[in-house]
Amino acid sequence: GAGVSQSPSNKVTEKGKDVELRCDPISGHTALYWYRQRLGQGLEFLIYFQGNSAPDKSGLPSDRFSAERTGESVSTLTIQRTQQEDSAVYLCASSPWGTLGYEQYFGPGTRLTVT
Amino acid sequence: GIQVEQSPPDLILQEGANSTLRCNFSDSVNNLQWFHQNPWGQLINLFYIPSGTKQNGRLSATTVATERYSLLYISSSQTTDSGVYFCAVVPNSGGYNKLIFGAGTRLAVHP
């Protein structure tokens, strides 16, 4: 079946503009995660959605970052008033839950460059 | 919070050699995953292994949860094994299943 998909694959934006990144999880996966990977580093957790539970936003670096998820499908990560330090690859992952296990599967990422 | 340390940070191998990558974590975990990030940036799932031993072709992994470490073995390495290997854990204490990543081991396999 199809894996996690993300769009756009690359985004170049000017400092101060808003950007929206999209993630389509694997069908049937109830949990969805956003991570950020700065150049040459490991991944940092940003936000997590699971079913109808309140999202865990503990990893969002500032109030310029927000995310939404519609039911158990698409999610969008929005960065307002982008700064140069926001330049990174933003990766989305999804996983099943409960008796189906918790293994996370990652999409190809969106490379964001803020000029 | 939990610390995840991977060693070695960098590894250079000749094609055909074997290697062992290590992941130490500072607290008890619910889940542990190993990933390979290829040169195009894609994270590929290798193992989902909160405990025990698993094998998949030339790769195998062992997690000893009580001693807080995991090992990834690569045998008969190939140039396509090059890239960065990440260990990631979900700590027992809270976390809502978010993965905490180590800094990775950068592997280069030369022909």
CSV table of C-alpha atoms in Angstrom, one decimal:
chain,number,residue,atom,x,y,z
A,1,GLY,CA,0.0,0.0,0.0
A,2,ALA,CA,0.9,3.7,-0.2
A,3,GLY,CA,3.3,5.1,2.3
A,4,VAL,CA,3.3,8.4,4.1
A,5,SER,CA,3.3,11.3,1.5
A,6,GLN,CA,4.2,14.9,2.1
A,7,SER,CA,3.9,18.0,0.0
A,8,PRO,CA,5.6,20.1,-1.2
A,9,SER,CA,8.9,18.2,-1.4
A,10,ASN,CA,10.8,21.5,-1.4
A,11,LYS,CA,9.7,25.0,-0.4
A,12,VAL,CA,11.7,28.2,-0.6
A,13,THR,CA,10.2,31.2,1.1
A,14,GLU,CA,11.1,34.7,2.1
A,15,LYS,CA,11.6,35.6,5.8
A,16,GLY,CA,8.4,36.8,7.3
A,17,LYS,CA,6.1,34.8,5.0
A,18,ASP,CA,3.7,32.0,6.2
A,19,VAL,CA,4.1,28.4,4.9
A,20,GLU,CA,1.9,25.4,5.1
A,21,LEU,CA,3.2,21.8,4.9
A,22,ARG,CA,1.0,18.9,4.2
A,23,CYS,CA,1.1,15.2,5.3
A,24,ASP,CA,-1.0,12.3,4.2
A,25,PRO,CA,-0.6,9.3,6.6
A,26,ILE,CA,-0.8,5.7,5.8
A,27,SER,CA,-4.5,4.7,5.5
A,28,GLY,CA,-5.8,3.2,8.8
A,29,HIS,CA,-3.0,4.7,10.9
A,30,THR,CA,-4.6,6.7,13.8
A,31,ALA,CA,-1.5,8.3,15.1
A,32,LEU,CA,0.4,11.1,13.2
A,33,TYR,CA,3.6,12.9,14.2
A,34,TRP,CA,5.6,15.9,12.9
A,35,TYR,CA,9.4,16.1,13.4
A,36,ARG,CA,12.0,18.5,12.3
A,37,GLN,CA,15.6,17.7,11.2
A,38,ARG,CA,18.1,20.4,11.0
A,39,LEU,CA,21.1,19.9,8.7
A,40,GLY,CA,23.4,17.2,10.0
A,41,GLN,CA,21.4,16.5,13.1
A,42,GLY,CA,18.9,14.0,14.4
A,43,LEU,CA,15.1,14.5,14.4
A,44,GLU,CA,13.3,16.6,16.9
A,45,PHE,CA,9.7,15.9,17.9
A,46,LEU,CA,7.2,18.7,17.2
A,47,ILE,CA,3.6,17.5,17.6
A,48,TYR,CA,1.6,14.3,17.8
A,49,PHE,CA,-2.1,13.5,17.1
A,50,GLN,CA,-3.9,10.3,18.1
A,51,GLY,CA,-7.6,9.9,17.3
A,52,ASN,CA,-9.8,12.3,19.1
A,53,SER,CA,-7.4,13.0,22.0
A,54,ALA,CA,-5.9,16.4,22.5
A,55,PRO,CA,-2.7,16.7,20.5
A,56,ASP,CA,0.7,16.7,22.3
A,57,LYS,CA,2.2,20.1,21.3
A,58,SER,CA,5.1,19.9,23.7
A,59,GLY,CA,7.7,20.0,20.9
A,60,LEU,CA,6.6,23.1,19.1
A,61,PRO,CA,9.4,25.6,19.3
A,62,SER,CA,7.3,28.7,19.4
A,63,ASP,CA,3.8,30.0,18.9
A,64,ARG,CA,4.6,30.7,15.3
A,65,PHE,CA,4.2,26.9,14.7
A,66,SER,CA,0.8,25.2,14.7
A,67,ALA,CA,-0.7,22.1,13.2
A,68,GLU,CA,-4.1,20.6,12.5
A,69,ARG,CA,-5.4,17.2,11.6
A,70,THR,CA,-8.8,16.4,10.1
A,71,GLY,CA,-10.1,13.2,11.7
A,72,GLU,CA,-7.6,10.4,11.0
A,73,SER,CA,-6.4,11.8,7.7
A,74,VAL,CA,-4.5,14.7,6.4
A,75,SER,CA,-2.5,17.0,8.6
A,76,THR,CA,-1.1,20.5,7.9
A,77,LEU,CA,1.8,22.1,9.7
A,78,THR,CA,1.8,25.9,9.5
A,79,ILE,CA,4.7,28.2,10.3
A,80,GLN,CA,3.9,31.9,10.5
A,81,ARG,CA,6.3,34.7,10.0
A,82,THR,CA,9.1,32.3,9.0
A,83,GLN,CA,12.6,33.0,10.3
A,84,GLN,CA,15.9,31.7,8.9
A,85,GLU,CA,16.3,29.3,11.8
A,86,ASP,CA,13.2,27.5,10.6
A,87,SER,CA,15.1,26.2,7.6
A,88,ALA,CA,15.1,22.4,8.0
A,89,VAL,CA,13.5,19.2,6.7
A,90,TYR,CA,10.1,18.7,8.2
A,91,LEU,CA,9.1,15.0,8.4
A,92,CYS,CA,5.8,13.5,9.1
A,93,ALA,CA,5.2,9.9,10.4
A,94,SER,CA,2.2,7.8,11.1
A,95,SER,CA,1.6,4.7,13.1
A,96,PRO,CA,-1.1,2.3,14.0
A,97,TRP,CA,-2.1,2.0,17.7
A,98,GLY,CA,-2.9,-0.5,20.4
A,99,THR,CA,-2.9,-4.1,19.5
A,100,LEU,CA,-1.8,-3.2,15.9
A,101,GLY,CA,1.5,-1.9,17.3
A,102,TYR,CA,3.2,1.4,17.4
A,103,GLU,CA,5.9,1.3,14.8
A,104,GLN,CA,6.3,4.7,13.1
A,105,TYR,CA,6.7,5.1,9.4
A,106,PHE,CA,8.1,8.3,7.9
A,107,GLY,CA,7.3,10.3,4.8
A,108,PRO,CA,10.0,11.7,2.5
A,109,GLY,CA,9.9,15.1,4.2
A,110,THR,CA,9.6,18.7,3.1
A,111,ARG,CA,12.8,20.7,2.8
A,112,LEU,CA,12.1,24.3,3.9
A,113,THR,CA,14.5,27.1,3.0
A,114,VAL,CA,13.9,30.5,4.4
A,115,THR,CA,15.9,33.2,2.6
B,1,GLY,CA,14.5,13.8,29.8
B,2,ILE,CA,15.9,10.6,28.4
B,3,GLN,CA,19.3,10.6,26.7
B,4,VAL,CA,20.0,8.5,23.6
B,5,GLU,CA,23.7,8.1,22.7
B,6,GLN,CA,24.9,6.3,19.6
B,7,SER,CA,28.4,5.1,18.9
B,8,PRO,CA,30.5,5.4,16.9
B,9,PRO,CA,29.5,8.7,15.4
B,10,ASP,CA,31.3,7.9,12.2
B,11,LEU,CA,32.4,4.6,10.6
B,12,ILE,CA,34.2,3.8,7.4
B,13,LEU,CA,34.2,0.3,6.1
B,14,GLN,CA,35.5,-1.7,3.2
B,15,GLU,CA,32.8,-3.5,1.2
B,16,GLY,CA,32.3,-7.0,2.8
B,17,ALA,CA,33.3,-6.0,6.3
B,18,ASN,CA,31.0,-6.5,9.4
B,19,SER,CA,30.2,-3.8,11.9
B,20,THR,CA,28.3,-3.2,15.2
B,21,LEU,CA,26.5,0.0,16.0
B,22,ARG,CA,25.5,0.7,19.6
B,23,CYS,CA,22.6,2.7,21.1
B,24,ASN,CA,22.6,3.5,24.9
B,25,PHE,CA,19.6,5.1,26.5
B,26,SER,CA,19.4,6.5,30.0
B,27,ASP,CA,15.9,5.4,31.1
B,28,SER,CA,13.4,2.6,30.5
B,29,VAL,CA,11.6,2.6,27.2
B,30,ASN,CA,8.4,1.3,25.7
B,31,ASN,CA,9.6,1.2,22.1
B,32,LEU,CA,12.8,1.3,20.2
B,33,GLN,CA,13.3,1.6,16.4
B,34,TRP,CA,16.4,1.5,14.2
B,35,PHE,CA,16.3,3.6,10.9
B,36,HIS,CA,18.6,4.0,7.9
B,37,GLN,CA,18.6,7.4,6.4
B,38,ASN,CA,19.7,7.1,2.8
B,39,PRO,CA,21.7,9.8,0.9
B,40,TRP,CA,18.4,11.2,-0.4
B,41,GLY,CA,17.1,11.7,3.1
B,42,GLN,CA,14.5,9.0,3.3
B,43,LEU,CA,14.1,7.3,6.6
B,44,ILE,CA,13.8,3.5,6.1
B,45,ASN,CA,12.5,1.3,8.9
B,46,LEU,CA,15.0,-1.4,9.8
B,47,PHE,CA,13.7,-2.8,13.1
B,48,TYR,CA,11.0,-2.2,15.7
B,49,ILE,CA,12.7,-3.9,18.7
B,50,PRO,CA,11.8,-2.8,22.2
B,51,SER,CA,13.4,-6.1,23.4
B,52,GLY,CA,14.9,-9.3,22.1
B,53,THR,CA,16.6,-10.1,18.9
B,54,LYS,CA,15.5,-9.8,15.3
B,55,GLN,CA,17.1,-10.6,11.9
B,56,ASN,CA,16.4,-9.3,8.4
B,57,GLY,CA,18.9,-10.5,5.8
B,58,ARG,CA,22.3,-9.1,6.5
B,59,LEU,CA,21.1,-7.0,9.4
B,60,SER,CA,20.2,-8.0,12.9
B,61,ALA,CA,19.4,-6.2,16.1
B,62,THR,CA,19.4,-6.9,19.8
B,63,THR,CA,17.9,-4.8,22.5
B,64,VAL,CA,18.6,-5.6,26.2
B,65,ALA,CA,16.0,-3.4,27.8
B,66,THR,CA,17.1,-4.1,31.4
B,67,GLU,CA,20.6,-2.9,30.6
B,68,ARG,CA,19.4,0.0,28.4
B,69,TYR,CA,21.2,-0.6,25.2
B,70,SER,CA,20.6,-1.9,21.7
B,71,LEU,CA,23.0,-3.1,19.0
B,72,LEU,CA,22.6,-3.1,15.3
B,73,TYR,CA,24.8,-5.6,13.3
B,74,ILE,CA,25.6,-5.2,9.7
B,75,SER,CA,27.3,-8.2,8.0
B,76,SER,CA,29.0,-8.3,4.6
B,77,SER,CA,28.5,-4.6,4.1
B,78,GLN,CA,27.6,-3.1,0.7
B,79,THR,CA,28.0,0.4,-0.7
B,80,THR,CA,24.3,0.7,-0.6
B,81,ASP,CA,24.5,0.5,3.2
B,82,SER,CA,26.0,3.9,3.3
B,83,GLY,CA,24.1,6.6,5.1
B,84,VAL,CA,23.1,7.5,8.6
B,85,TYR,CA,21.7,5.0,11.1
B,86,PHE,CA,19.4,6.3,13.8
B,87,CYS,CA,18.3,4.7,17.0
B,88,ALA,CA,15.0,6.2,18.4
B,89,VAL,CA,13.2,5.4,21.6
B,90,VAL,CA,9.8,6.1,23.3
B,91,PRO,CA,10.4,6.6,27.0
B,92,ASN,CA,8.2,4.8,29.5
B,93,SER,CA,7.5,8.1,31.4
B,94,GLY,CA,4.9,10.0,29.4
B,95,GLY,CA,5.7,11.0,25.9
B,96,TYR,CA,2.6,10.0,24.1
B,97,ASN,CA,4.7,7.7,21.9
B,98,LYS,CA,6.9,10.4,20.5
B,99,LEU,CA,10.3,9.1,19.4
B,100,ILE,CA,13.5,10.6,20.9
B,101,PHE,CA,16.3,10.2,18.4
B,102,GLY,CA,20.0,9.7,18.9
B,103,ALA,CA,22.5,11.8,16.9
B,104,GLY,CA,23.1,8.9,14.5
B,105,THR,CA,26.1,6.9,13.2
B,106,ARG,CA,27.3,8.0,9.8
B,107,LEU,CA,28.4,5.0,7.8
B,108,ALA,CA,30.5,5.1,4.6
B,109,VAL,CA,31.1,1.8,2.8
B,110,HIS,CA,33.8,1.9,0.1
B,111,PRO,CA,34.1,-0.6,-2.8
